[in-house]
mmCIF file of C-alpha atoms and ligand atoms in Angstrom:
data_model
loop_
_atom_site.group_PDB
_atom_site.id
_atom_site.type_symbol
_atom_site.label_atom_id
_atom_site.label_comp_id
_atom_site.label_asym_id
_atom_site.label_seq_id
_atom_site.Cartn_x
_atom_site.Cartn_y
_atom_site.Cartn_z
ATOM 1 C CA MET A 25 -72.353 -94.446 -41.623
ATOM 2 C CA ARG A 26 -68.949 -92.995 -40.723
ATOM 3 C CA ILE A 27 -68.677 -89.630 -38.993
ATOM 4 C CA LEU A 28 -65.422 -87.731 -38.600
ATOM 5 C CA SER A 29 -64.375 -84.413 -37.136
ATOM 6 C CA GLY A 30 -61.416 -82.700 -35.516
ATOM 7 C CA ILE A 31 -60.380 -79.580 -33.646
ATOM 8 C CA LYS A 32 -56.974 -77.884 -33.670
ATOM 9 C CA PRO A 33 -55.199 -77.697 -30.307
ATOM 10 C CA THR A 34 -54.007 -74.171 -31.036
ATOM 11 C CA GLY A 35 -55.391 -72.074 -28.231
ATOM 12 C CA GLU A 36 -58.021 -71.929 -25.591
ATOM 13 C CA LEU A 37 -61.225 -73.528 -26.831
ATOM 14 C CA THR A 38 -64.044 -71.011 -27.210
ATOM 15 C CA LEU A 39 -67.774 -71.126 -26.782
ATOM 16 C CA GLY A 40 -67.833 -71.016 -30.613
ATOM 17 C CA ASN A 41 -65.881 -74.290 -30.834
ATOM 18 C CA TYR A 42 -68.074 -75.775 -28.139
ATOM 19 C CA LEU A 43 -71.461 -74.851 -29.629
ATOM 20 C CA GLY A 44 -70.471 -75.043 -33.295
ATOM 21 C CA ALA A 45 -68.658 -78.372 -33.048
ATOM 22 C CA LEU A 46 -67.848 -80.158 -29.780
ATOM 23 C CA LYS A 47 -71.326 -80.214 -28.247
ATOM 24 C CA ASN A 48 -72.757 -81.716 -31.443
ATOM 25 C CA PHE A 49 -70.465 -84.742 -31.718
ATOM 26 C CA LYS A 50 -72.071 -86.899 -29.039
ATOM 27 C CA ALA A 51 -75.394 -87.176 -30.890
ATOM 28 C CA PHE A 52 -73.633 -88.845 -33.808
ATOM 29 C CA GLU A 53 -72.585 -91.825 -31.704
ATOM 30 C CA LYS A 54 -76.079 -93.216 -32.195
ATOM 31 C CA GLN A 55 -75.988 -92.705 -35.928
ATOM 32 C CA GLY A 56 -72.809 -94.486 -36.886
ATOM 33 C CA GLU A 57 -69.138 -95.049 -36.297
ATOM 34 C CA CYS A 58 -67.452 -91.867 -35.029
ATOM 35 C CA PHE A 59 -63.847 -90.754 -35.422
ATOM 36 C CA ILE A 60 -62.952 -87.624 -33.504
ATOM 37 C CA PHE A 61 -59.378 -86.424 -33.438
ATOM 38 C CA ILE A 62 -56.960 -83.774 -32.255
ATOM 39 C CA ALA A 63 -55.607 -81.973 -35.328
ATOM 40 C CA ASP A 64 -52.135 -81.447 -33.912
ATOM 41 C CA LEU A 65 -50.381 -81.445 -37.304
ATOM 42 C CA HIS A 66 -52.708 -78.641 -38.376
ATOM 43 C CA ALA A 67 -51.741 -76.767 -35.207
ATOM 44 C CA LEU A 68 -48.208 -76.459 -36.611
ATOM 45 C CA THR A 69 -49.439 -74.336 -39.528
ATOM 46 C CA LEU A 70 -48.993 -71.227 -37.354
ATOM 47 C CA PRO A 71 -46.175 -70.727 -34.832
ATOM 48 C CA ILE A 72 -46.833 -72.451 -31.508
ATOM 49 C CA GLU A 73 -44.622 -73.306 -28.523
ATOM 50 C CA PRO A 74 -43.944 -77.068 -28.202
ATOM 51 C CA LYS A 75 -44.986 -77.091 -24.551
ATOM 52 C CA VAL A 76 -48.224 -75.268 -25.308
ATOM 53 C CA LEU A 77 -49.076 -77.591 -28.185
ATOM 54 C CA LYS A 78 -48.530 -80.643 -26.015
ATOM 55 C CA GLU A 79 -50.634 -79.265 -23.164
ATOM 56 C CA ASN A 80 -53.402 -78.151 -25.511
ATOM 57 C CA SER A 81 -53.547 -81.598 -27.094
ATOM 58 C CA LYS A 82 -54.042 -83.307 -23.769
ATOM 59 C CA SER A 83 -56.554 -80.688 -22.738
ATOM 60 C CA LEU A 84 -58.537 -81.138 -25.959
ATOM 61 C CA ALA A 85 -58.691 -84.903 -25.439
ATOM 62 C CA ALA A 86 -60.123 -84.217 -21.979
ATOM 63 C CA PHE A 87 -62.673 -81.800 -23.483
ATOM 64 C CA TYR A 88 -63.786 -84.507 -25.904
ATOM 65 C CA LEU A 89 -64.307 -86.909 -23.031
ATOM 66 C CA ALA A 90 -66.018 -84.272 -20.883
ATOM 67 C CA SER A 91 -68.490 -83.660 -23.718
ATOM 68 C CA GLY A 92 -69.719 -87.189 -23.106
ATOM 69 C CA LEU A 93 -68.075 -88.970 -26.018
ATOM 70 C CA ASP A 94 -67.746 -92.640 -25.152
ATOM 71 C CA PRO A 95 -64.273 -93.901 -26.100
ATOM 72 C CA LYS A 96 -65.707 -97.384 -26.557
ATOM 73 C CA LYS A 97 -68.007 -96.124 -29.286
ATOM 74 C CA THR A 98 -65.977 -93.241 -30.693
ATOM 75 C CA THR A 99 -62.386 -93.576 -31.818
ATOM 76 C CA LEU A 100 -60.605 -90.623 -30.195
ATOM 77 C CA PHE A 101 -57.074 -90.085 -31.432
ATOM 78 C CA LEU A 102 -54.200 -87.760 -32.186
ATOM 79 C CA GLN A 103 -53.691 -86.981 -35.870
ATOM 80 C CA SER A 104 -49.899 -87.290 -35.503
ATOM 81 C CA ASP A 105 -50.277 -90.816 -34.074
ATOM 82 C CA VAL A 106 -51.541 -92.025 -37.453
ATOM 83 C CA SER A 107 -48.811 -91.608 -40.058
ATOM 84 C CA ALA A 108 -51.260 -92.405 -42.862
ATOM 85 C CA HIS A 109 -52.516 -88.781 -42.576
ATOM 86 C CA SER A 110 -49.121 -87.489 -43.695
ATOM 87 C CA GLU A 111 -48.746 -90.174 -46.358
ATOM 88 C CA LEU A 112 -52.143 -89.565 -47.893
ATOM 89 C CA ASN A 113 -51.449 -85.831 -47.694
ATOM 90 C CA ALA A 114 -48.331 -86.394 -49.824
ATOM 91 C CA ILE A 115 -50.388 -88.176 -52.464
ATOM 92 C CA LEU A 116 -53.420 -85.884 -52.460
ATOM 93 C CA GLN A 117 -51.386 -82.682 -52.765
ATOM 94 C CA ASN A 118 -50.999 -83.554 -56.432
ATOM 95 C CA TYR A 119 -54.733 -83.352 -57.043
ATOM 96 C CA LEU A 120 -55.450 -79.969 -55.485
ATOM 97 C CA TYR A 121 -54.260 -76.863 -57.242
ATOM 98 C CA MET A 122 -52.583 -73.582 -56.293
ATOM 99 C CA GLY A 123 -55.468 -71.499 -57.666
ATOM 100 C CA GLU A 124 -58.162 -73.174 -55.613
ATOM 101 C CA LEU A 125 -56.037 -73.275 -52.468
ATOM 102 C CA SER A 126 -55.273 -69.576 -52.734
ATOM 103 C CA ARG A 127 -59.023 -68.839 -52.881
ATOM 104 C CA MET A 128 -59.746 -70.417 -49.498
ATOM 105 C CA THR A 129 -61.210 -67.806 -47.144
ATOM 106 C CA GLN A 130 -59.434 -69.173 -44.086
ATOM 107 C CA PHE A 131 -56.072 -68.967 -45.847
ATOM 108 C CA LYS A 132 -56.760 -65.437 -47.070
ATOM 109 C CA ASP A 133 -57.838 -64.326 -43.575
ATOM 110 C CA LYS A 134 -54.815 -65.782 -41.857
ATOM 111 C CA ALA A 135 -52.295 -64.738 -44.496
ATOM 112 C CA LYS A 136 -53.485 -61.175 -45.006
ATOM 113 C CA SER A 137 -51.538 -59.812 -42.042
ATOM 114 C CA MET A 138 -48.431 -61.892 -42.824
ATOM 115 C CA LYS A 139 -45.506 -61.286 -45.144
ATOM 116 C CA ASP A 140 -45.172 -63.865 -47.940
ATOM 117 C CA SER A 141 -41.818 -64.863 -46.523
ATOM 118 C CA ALA A 142 -43.526 -65.848 -43.242
ATOM 119 C CA ILE A 143 -46.402 -67.885 -44.686
ATOM 120 C CA GLY A 144 -45.566 -71.555 -44.307
ATOM 121 C CA LEU A 145 -46.419 -74.023 -47.017
ATOM 122 C CA GLY A 146 -48.468 -75.936 -44.435
ATOM 123 C CA LEU A 147 -50.809 -72.997 -43.959
ATOM 124 C CA PHE A 148 -51.360 -72.779 -47.702
ATOM 125 C CA ALA A 149 -51.856 -76.536 -48.043
ATOM 126 C CA TYR A 150 -54.045 -76.790 -44.919
ATOM 127 C CA PRO A 151 -57.058 -78.129 -46.876
ATOM 128 C CA VAL A 152 -54.983 -80.914 -48.421
ATOM 129 C CA LEU A 153 -54.198 -82.405 -45.024
ATOM 130 C CA MET A 154 -57.800 -81.836 -44.014
ATOM 131 C CA SER A 155 -58.935 -83.817 -47.058
ATOM 132 C CA ALA A 156 -56.577 -86.621 -46.065
ATOM 133 C CA ASP A 157 -58.077 -86.594 -42.538
ATOM 134 C CA ILE A 158 -61.574 -87.001 -43.904
ATOM 135 C CA LEU A 159 -60.935 -89.427 -46.737
ATOM 136 C CA LEU A 160 -58.775 -91.869 -44.764
ATOM 137 C CA TYR A 161 -61.803 -92.917 -42.723
ATOM 138 C CA ASP A 162 -64.255 -93.041 -45.648
ATOM 139 C CA ALA A 163 -66.242 -90.436 -43.732
ATOM 140 C CA ASP A 164 -69.781 -89.814 -44.970
ATOM 141 C CA VAL A 165 -70.522 -86.956 -42.589
ATOM 142 C CA VAL A 166 -68.253 -84.235 -41.226
ATOM 143 C CA PRO A 167 -69.835 -82.123 -38.462
ATOM 144 C CA VAL A 168 -68.227 -78.654 -38.409
ATOM 145 C CA GLY A 169 -68.958 -74.972 -37.987
ATOM 146 C CA GLU A 170 -69.740 -72.913 -41.064
ATOM 147 C CA ASP A 171 -66.171 -71.637 -41.500
ATOM 148 C CA GLN A 172 -65.009 -75.142 -42.455
ATOM 149 C CA VAL A 173 -67.623 -75.827 -45.127
ATOM 150 C CA GLN A 174 -65.456 -74.370 -47.889
ATOM 151 C CA HIS A 175 -62.703 -76.862 -47.060
ATOM 152 C CA ILE A 176 -65.154 -79.744 -47.211
ATOM 153 C CA GLU A 177 -66.484 -78.516 -50.545
ATOM 154 C CA LEU A 178 -62.911 -78.594 -51.798
ATOM 155 C CA THR A 179 -62.556 -82.165 -50.509
ATOM 156 C CA ARG A 180 -65.679 -83.039 -52.483
ATOM 157 C CA ASP A 181 -64.161 -81.538 -55.640
ATOM 158 C CA LEU A 182 -61.048 -83.589 -54.989
ATOM 159 C CA VAL A 183 -63.080 -86.801 -54.636
ATOM 160 C CA ASN A 184 -64.814 -86.141 -57.953
ATOM 161 C CA ARG A 185 -61.542 -85.396 -59.667
ATOM 162 C CA PHE A 186 -59.750 -88.411 -58.184
ATOM 163 C CA ASN A 187 -62.538 -90.934 -58.722
ATOM 164 C CA LYS A 188 -63.037 -89.775 -62.289
ATOM 165 C CA ARG A 189 -59.442 -90.646 -62.992
ATOM 166 C CA TYR A 190 -58.998 -93.829 -60.908
ATOM 167 C CA GLY A 191 -62.465 -95.285 -60.396
ATOM 168 C CA LYS A 192 -64.503 -95.317 -57.193
ATOM 169 C CA VAL A 193 -61.637 -95.140 -54.699
ATOM 170 C CA LEU A 194 -62.633 -92.335 -52.325
ATOM 171 C CA VAL A 195 -65.900 -91.927 -50.428
ATOM 172 C CA MET A 196 -67.778 -88.635 -50.928
ATOM 173 C CA PRO A 197 -68.086 -86.747 -47.606
ATOM 174 C CA LYS A 198 -70.702 -84.175 -46.692
ATOM 175 C CA ALA A 199 -70.462 -81.308 -44.205
ATOM 176 C CA ASN A 200 -73.001 -81.290 -41.418
ATOM 177 C CA ILE A 201 -73.563 -77.917 -39.793
ATOM 178 C CA ASN A 202 -75.754 -77.184 -36.832
ATOM 179 C CA LYS A 203 -78.223 -74.656 -38.266
ATOM 180 C CA VAL A 204 -78.483 -72.703 -35.021
ATOM 181 C CA SER A 205 -74.869 -72.616 -33.820
ATOM 182 C CA LYS A 206 -72.960 -72.716 -37.106
ATOM 183 C CA ARG A 207 -71.401 -69.295 -36.532
ATOM 184 C CA ILE A 208 -71.060 -67.873 -33.034
ATOM 185 C CA MET A 209 -69.909 -64.277 -33.210
ATOM 186 C CA SER A 210 -67.462 -62.249 -31.121
ATOM 187 C CA LEU A 211 -69.005 -60.510 -28.101
ATOM 188 C CA SER A 212 -66.930 -57.391 -28.693
ATOM 189 C CA ASP A 213 -67.565 -57.228 -32.451
ATOM 190 C CA PRO A 214 -70.617 -59.291 -33.403
ATOM 191 C CA THR A 215 -69.922 -58.859 -37.095
ATOM 192 C CA LYS A 216 -66.815 -61.039 -36.638
ATOM 193 C CA LYS A 217 -66.657 -64.757 -35.878
ATOM 194 C CA MET A 218 -65.657 -65.753 -32.348
ATOM 195 C CA SER A 219 -62.135 -67.098 -32.836
ATOM 196 C CA LYS A 220 -59.416 -68.342 -30.527
ATOM 197 C CA SER A 221 -57.477 -65.076 -30.539
ATOM 198 C CA ASP A 222 -59.668 -62.297 -29.191
ATOM 199 C CA PRO A 223 -59.695 -62.352 -25.364
ATOM 200 C CA LYS A 224 -62.408 -59.678 -25.066
ATOM 201 C CA GLY A 225 -64.757 -61.074 -27.664
ATOM 202 C CA ASP A 226 -64.273 -64.740 -26.830
ATOM 203 C CA ILE A 227 -65.677 -66.826 -24.070
ATOM 204 C CA TYR A 228 -63.105 -69.480 -23.280
ATOM 205 C CA LEU A 229 -64.293 -72.759 -21.826
ATOM 206 C CA LYS A 230 -61.682 -72.315 -19.101
ATOM 207 C CA ASP A 231 -62.900 -68.831 -18.091
ATOM 208 C CA ASN A 232 -64.240 -68.812 -14.561
ATOM 209 C CA PRO A 233 -67.920 -67.910 -14.045
ATOM 210 C CA ASP A 234 -67.152 -64.327 -12.950
ATOM 211 C CA VAL A 235 -65.170 -63.682 -16.102
ATOM 212 C CA ILE A 236 -67.908 -65.205 -18.254
ATOM 213 C CA ARG A 237 -70.532 -63.036 -16.580
ATOM 214 C CA LYS A 238 -68.431 -59.908 -17.018
ATOM 215 C CA LYS A 239 -67.822 -60.631 -20.706
ATOM 216 C CA ILE A 240 -71.488 -61.249 -21.424
ATOM 217 C CA MET A 241 -72.693 -58.248 -19.429
ATOM 218 C CA SER A 242 -70.335 -56.028 -21.416
ATOM 219 C CA ALA A 243 -71.072 -57.658 -24.783
ATOM 220 C CA VAL A 244 -71.764 -55.139 -27.523
ATOM 221 C CA THR A 245 -75.499 -54.778 -28.015
ATOM 222 C CA ASP A 246 -77.348 -52.575 -30.426
ATOM 223 C CA SER A 247 -79.379 -49.413 -30.235
ATOM 224 C CA GLY A 248 -83.054 -49.762 -29.473
ATOM 225 C CA ASN A 249 -84.451 -51.877 -26.707
ATOM 226 C CA GLU A 250 -86.203 -54.749 -28.409
ATOM 227 C CA ILE A 251 -84.924 -58.334 -28.115
ATOM 228 C CA LYS A 252 -85.239 -59.343 -31.740
ATOM 229 C CA TYR A 253 -83.329 -61.587 -34.110
ATOM 230 C CA ASP A 254 -82.012 -59.370 -36.878
ATOM 231 C CA GLU A 255 -78.487 -60.246 -38.020
ATOM 232 C CA VAL A 256 -78.067 -57.059 -40.019
ATOM 233 C CA ASN A 257 -79.412 -54.400 -37.671
ATOM 234 C CA LYS A 258 -79.012 -56.190 -34.351
ATOM 235 C CA PRO A 259 -75.990 -58.484 -34.662
ATOM 236 C CA GLY A 260 -75.129 -58.325 -30.940
ATOM 237 C CA ILE A 261 -78.607 -59.237 -29.700
ATOM 238 C CA SER A 262 -78.943 -61.857 -32.427
ATOM 239 C CA ASN A 263 -75.696 -63.519 -31.371
ATOM 240 C CA LEU A 264 -76.852 -63.778 -27.752
ATOM 241 C CA LEU A 265 -80.195 -65.226 -28.913
ATOM 242 C CA VAL A 266 -78.276 -67.818 -30.918
ATOM 243 C CA ILE A 267 -76.098 -68.731 -27.934
ATOM 244 C CA TYR A 268 -79.210 -69.264 -25.802
ATOM 245 C CA ALA A 269 -80.940 -71.339 -28.503
ATOM 246 C CA ALA A 270 -77.840 -73.488 -29.059
ATOM 247 C CA ILE A 271 -77.443 -74.257 -25.369
ATOM 248 C CA LYS A 272 -81.122 -74.989 -24.829
ATOM 249 C CA GLY A 273 -81.421 -77.012 -28.036
ATOM 250 C CA ILE A 274 -84.258 -74.838 -29.374
ATOM 251 C CA ASP A 275 -84.617 -72.831 -32.567
ATOM 252 C CA ILE A 276 -84.083 -69.097 -32.863
ATOM 253 C CA PRO A 277 -87.780 -68.069 -32.960
ATOM 254 C CA ALA A 278 -88.295 -69.991 -29.700
ATOM 255 C CA SER A 279 -85.334 -68.185 -28.168
ATOM 256 C CA GLU A 280 -86.748 -64.833 -29.328
ATOM 257 C CA LYS A 281 -90.130 -65.702 -27.884
ATOM 258 C CA HIS A 282 -88.634 -66.640 -24.534
ATOM 259 C CA PHE A 283 -87.086 -63.179 -24.174
ATOM 260 C CA GLN A 284 -90.041 -61.167 -25.425
ATOM 261 C CA GLY A 285 -90.505 -58.096 -23.241
ATOM 262 C CA TYR A 286 -87.125 -58.476 -21.484
ATOM 263 C CA ARG A 287 -84.881 -55.457 -21.002
ATOM 264 C CA TYR A 288 -81.290 -55.692 -22.296
ATOM 265 C CA GLY A 289 -79.825 -55.963 -18.769
ATOM 266 C CA ASP A 290 -82.077 -58.827 -17.645
ATOM 267 C CA PHE A 291 -81.651 -60.511 -21.016
ATOM 268 C CA LYS A 292 -77.867 -60.504 -20.696
ATOM 269 C CA LYS A 293 -78.065 -61.688 -17.104
ATOM 270 C CA GLU A 294 -80.087 -64.718 -18.137
ATOM 271 C CA ILE A 295 -77.728 -65.455 -21.015
ATOM 272 C CA ALA A 296 -74.789 -65.312 -18.599
ATOM 273 C CA ASP A 297 -76.558 -67.690 -16.167
ATOM 274 C CA THR A 298 -77.357 -70.065 -19.033
ATOM 275 C CA VAL A 299 -73.770 -70.184 -20.295
ATOM 276 C CA ILE A 300 -72.365 -70.595 -16.775
ATOM 277 C CA ASN A 301 -74.818 -73.396 -15.930
ATOM 278 C CA GLU A 302 -73.977 -75.171 -19.160
ATOM 279 C CA LEU A 303 -70.225 -74.977 -18.715
ATOM 280 C CA LYS A 304 -69.994 -75.648 -14.977
ATOM 281 C CA PRO A 305 -70.704 -79.403 -14.988
ATOM 282 C CA PHE A 306 -68.783 -79.760 -18.231
ATOM 283 C CA MET A 307 -65.704 -78.118 -16.700
ATOM 284 C CA GLU A 308 -66.020 -80.194 -13.547
ATOM 285 C CA ARG A 309 -65.916 -83.357 -15.633
ATOM 286 C CA TYR A 310 -62.972 -81.909 -17.540
ATOM 287 C CA GLN A 311 -61.022 -81.243 -14.304
ATOM 288 C CA GLU A 312 -61.645 -84.786 -13.091
ATOM 289 C CA ILE A 313 -60.466 -86.268 -16.382
ATOM 290 C CA MET A 314 -57.325 -84.104 -16.399
ATOM 291 C CA LYS A 315 -56.423 -85.461 -12.955
ATOM 292 C CA SER A 316 -56.805 -89.069 -14.098
ATOM 293 C CA ASP A 317 -54.817 -91.236 -16.451
ATOM 294 C CA LEU A 318 -57.760 -91.648 -18.798
ATOM 295 C CA VAL A 319 -56.519 -89.413 -21.628
ATOM 296 C CA ASN A 320 -53.332 -91.432 -22.203
ATOM 297 C CA GLN A 321 -55.195 -94.717 -22.230
ATOM 298 C CA VAL A 322 -57.898 -93.461 -24.567
ATOM 299 C CA LEU A 323 -55.429 -91.963 -27.037
ATOM 300 C CA LEU A 324 -53.330 -95.118 -27.084
ATOM 301 C CA ASP A 325 -56.333 -97.263 -27.793
ATOM 302 C CA GLY A 326 -57.716 -94.739 -30.306
ATOM 303 C CA ALA A 327 -54.433 -94.646 -32.223
ATOM 304 C CA LYS A 328 -54.514 -98.420 -32.635
ATOM 305 C CA ARG A 329 -58.035 -98.425 -34.001
ATOM 306 C CA ALA A 330 -57.487 -95.383 -36.223
ATOM 307 C CA ASN A 331 -54.266 -96.781 -37.686
ATOM 308 C CA LYS A 332 -55.985 -99.998 -38.647
ATOM 309 C CA ILE A 333 -58.715 -98.278 -40.617
ATOM 310 C CA ALA A 334 -56.550 -95.513 -42.074
ATOM 311 C CA ASN A 335 -54.004 -98.007 -43.394
ATOM 312 C CA ILE A 336 -56.672 -99.908 -45.305
ATOM 313 C CA THR A 337 -57.688 -96.749 -47.166
ATOM 314 C CA LEU A 338 -54.094 -95.701 -47.724
ATOM 315 C CA LYS A 339 -53.338 -99.049 -49.334
ATOM 316 C CA ARG A 340 -56.366 -98.707 -51.609
ATOM 317 C CA VAL A 341 -55.236 -95.249 -52.721
ATOM 318 C CA LYS A 342 -51.617 -96.304 -53.231
ATOM 319 C CA ARG A 343 -52.694 -99.175 -55.448
ATOM 320 C CA ALA A 344 -55.082 -96.967 -57.389
ATOM 321 C CA VAL A 345 -52.420 -94.424 -58.312
ATOM 322 C CA GLY A 346 -49.835 -97.081 -59.140
ATOM 323 C CA LEU A 347 -47.532 -96.997 -56.136
ATOM 324 C CA PHE A 348 -45.914 -100.408 -55.838
ATOM 325 C CA ASP A 349 -47.370 -101.975 -52.710
ATOM 326 C CA GLU A 350 -47.582 -105.768 -52.719
ATOM 327 C CA LYS A 351 -47.269 -106.268 -48.956
HETATM 328 P P1 LIG B 20 -60.737 -75.339 -35.390
HETATM 329 O O1 LIG B 20 -59.998 -75.786 -34.198
HETATM 330 O O2 LIG B 20 -60.370 -74.005 -35.970
HETATM 331 O O3 LIG B 20 -62.280 -75.311 -35.124
HETATM 332 C C1 LIG B 20 -62.904 -76.441 -34.553
HETATM 333 C C2 LIG B 20 -64.379 -76.456 -34.872
HETATM 334 O O4 LIG B 20 -65.031 -75.334 -34.279
HETATM 335 C C3 LIG B 20 -65.819 -74.667 -35.264
HETATM 336 N N1 LIG B 20 -65.859 -73.228 -34.925
HETATM 337 C C4 LIG B 20 -66.985 -72.517 -34.790
HETATM 338 N N2 LIG B 20 -68.290 -72.860 -34.903
HETATM 339 C C5 LIG B 20 -69.214 -71.889 -34.684
HETATM 340 N N3 LIG B 20 -68.889 -70.611 -34.368
HETATM 341 C C6 LIG B 20 -67.586 -70.219 -34.244
HETATM 342 N N4 LIG B 20 -67.286 -68.971 -33.921
HETATM 343 C C7 LIG B 20 -66.573 -71.206 -34.462
HETATM 344 N N5 LIG B 20 -65.213 -71.169 -34.413
HETATM 345 C C8 LIG B 20 -64.801 -72.422 -34.711
HETATM 346 C C9 LIG B 20 -65.095 -74.932 -36.567
HETATM 347 O O5 LIG B 20 -65.937 -74.759 -37.672
HETATM 348 C C10 LIG B 20 -64.662 -76.377 -36.378
HETATM 349 O O6 LIG B 20 -65.712 -77.270 -36.693
HETATM 350 N N6 LIG B 20 -59.878 -77.296 -39.786
HETATM 351 C C11 LIG B 20 -60.599 -77.682 -38.574
HETATM 352 C C12 LIG B 20 -59.907 -78.846 -37.889
HETATM 353 C C13 LIG B 20 -59.813 -80.033 -38.771
HETATM 354 C C14 LIG B 20 -60.912 -80.812 -39.267
HETATM 355 C C15 LIG B 20 -60.343 -81.826 -40.077
HETATM 356 C C16 LIG B 20 -62.301 -80.738 -39.067
HETATM 357 C C17 LIG B 20 -58.690 -80.590 -39.287
HETATM 358 N N7 LIG B 20 -58.992 -81.651 -40.064
HETATM 359 C C18 LIG B 20 -61.150 -82.763 -40.707
HETATM 360 C C19 LIG B 20 -63.093 -81.692 -39.726
HETATM 361 C C20 LIG B 20 -62.522 -82.683 -40.536
HETATM 362 C C21 LIG B 20 -60.735 -76.451 -37.709
HETATM 363 O O7 LIG B 20 -61.055 -75.440 -38.180
HETATM 364 O O8 LIG B 20 -60.509 -76.512 -36.418
#
């Protein structure tokens, strides 16, 4: 089995990225061959300073390693180090259509506050490149948070469309979402997803423990005083229950049961302790890795391995569509 996922090095990584994606990758090492990458080409779809992008990319590689991924088992690489992503993107863009791309929720969300003249083609075509990322490695499973499922569904439509025309060329991928942590919400507005651009509602992995505690203690809760999972009437409490369950690796009813009879204040205090205790050793490993030369070595090695596999698929696709490639 092949497993593939990526994260964009666009901003500070949040607890949402950590629980919804990063923390889940390690478990897949036992199940098959893993490819985990830094989606730096995707990071260009919205304006970003070159220096920031470069720093974020290195930092994300260190986060991957700090999460326990073993670079001997998992191929860790930079998307831009494998030119086949851009080449396959150029081919696949002909098999995805304007109508379906304009219906993507992520595109609509990002574009709604922008003028048409400021929306780059890359933002619109984001799912095309994402399809190329997935299909180049013949990925069977793509672990992501819920917000990415629509893009993977579109990749599946593309595979059907492409294989119907050219034969069995592309492998059908499937999204894998962690049922508990698929959608971590903002602490300041628990009806909104935690994203990388809301300093009050986000917990950033780089926040120090005092900041984390402060953010959790002032998280929006709900009226009443019962600790109960109820997404509609108690979104704030529910989100904190989810965070606890995701960290402890338990289900939501077990999390609810643990906090039965707690008052809001004590509940939040324990959530803060839990998040801090989870992130502390992780961040210590991260700091150590950032000081070392490991990231460069791992990415160099990862690029070699990724290129080898990606080029095999690219060749297969080029031949299938009739591009002259006799080398
Ligand atoms: P990015 O960087 O926006 O998100 C990285 C991962 O974090 C998950 N995530 C969340 N999960 C739970 N709760 C949240 N609040 C939350 N916020 C983010 C996302 O679902 C994602 O899994 N397009 C991808 C990057 C990418 C990719 C790919 C992923 C590019 N090519 C190919 C898989 C396969 C993205 O959204 O990154």
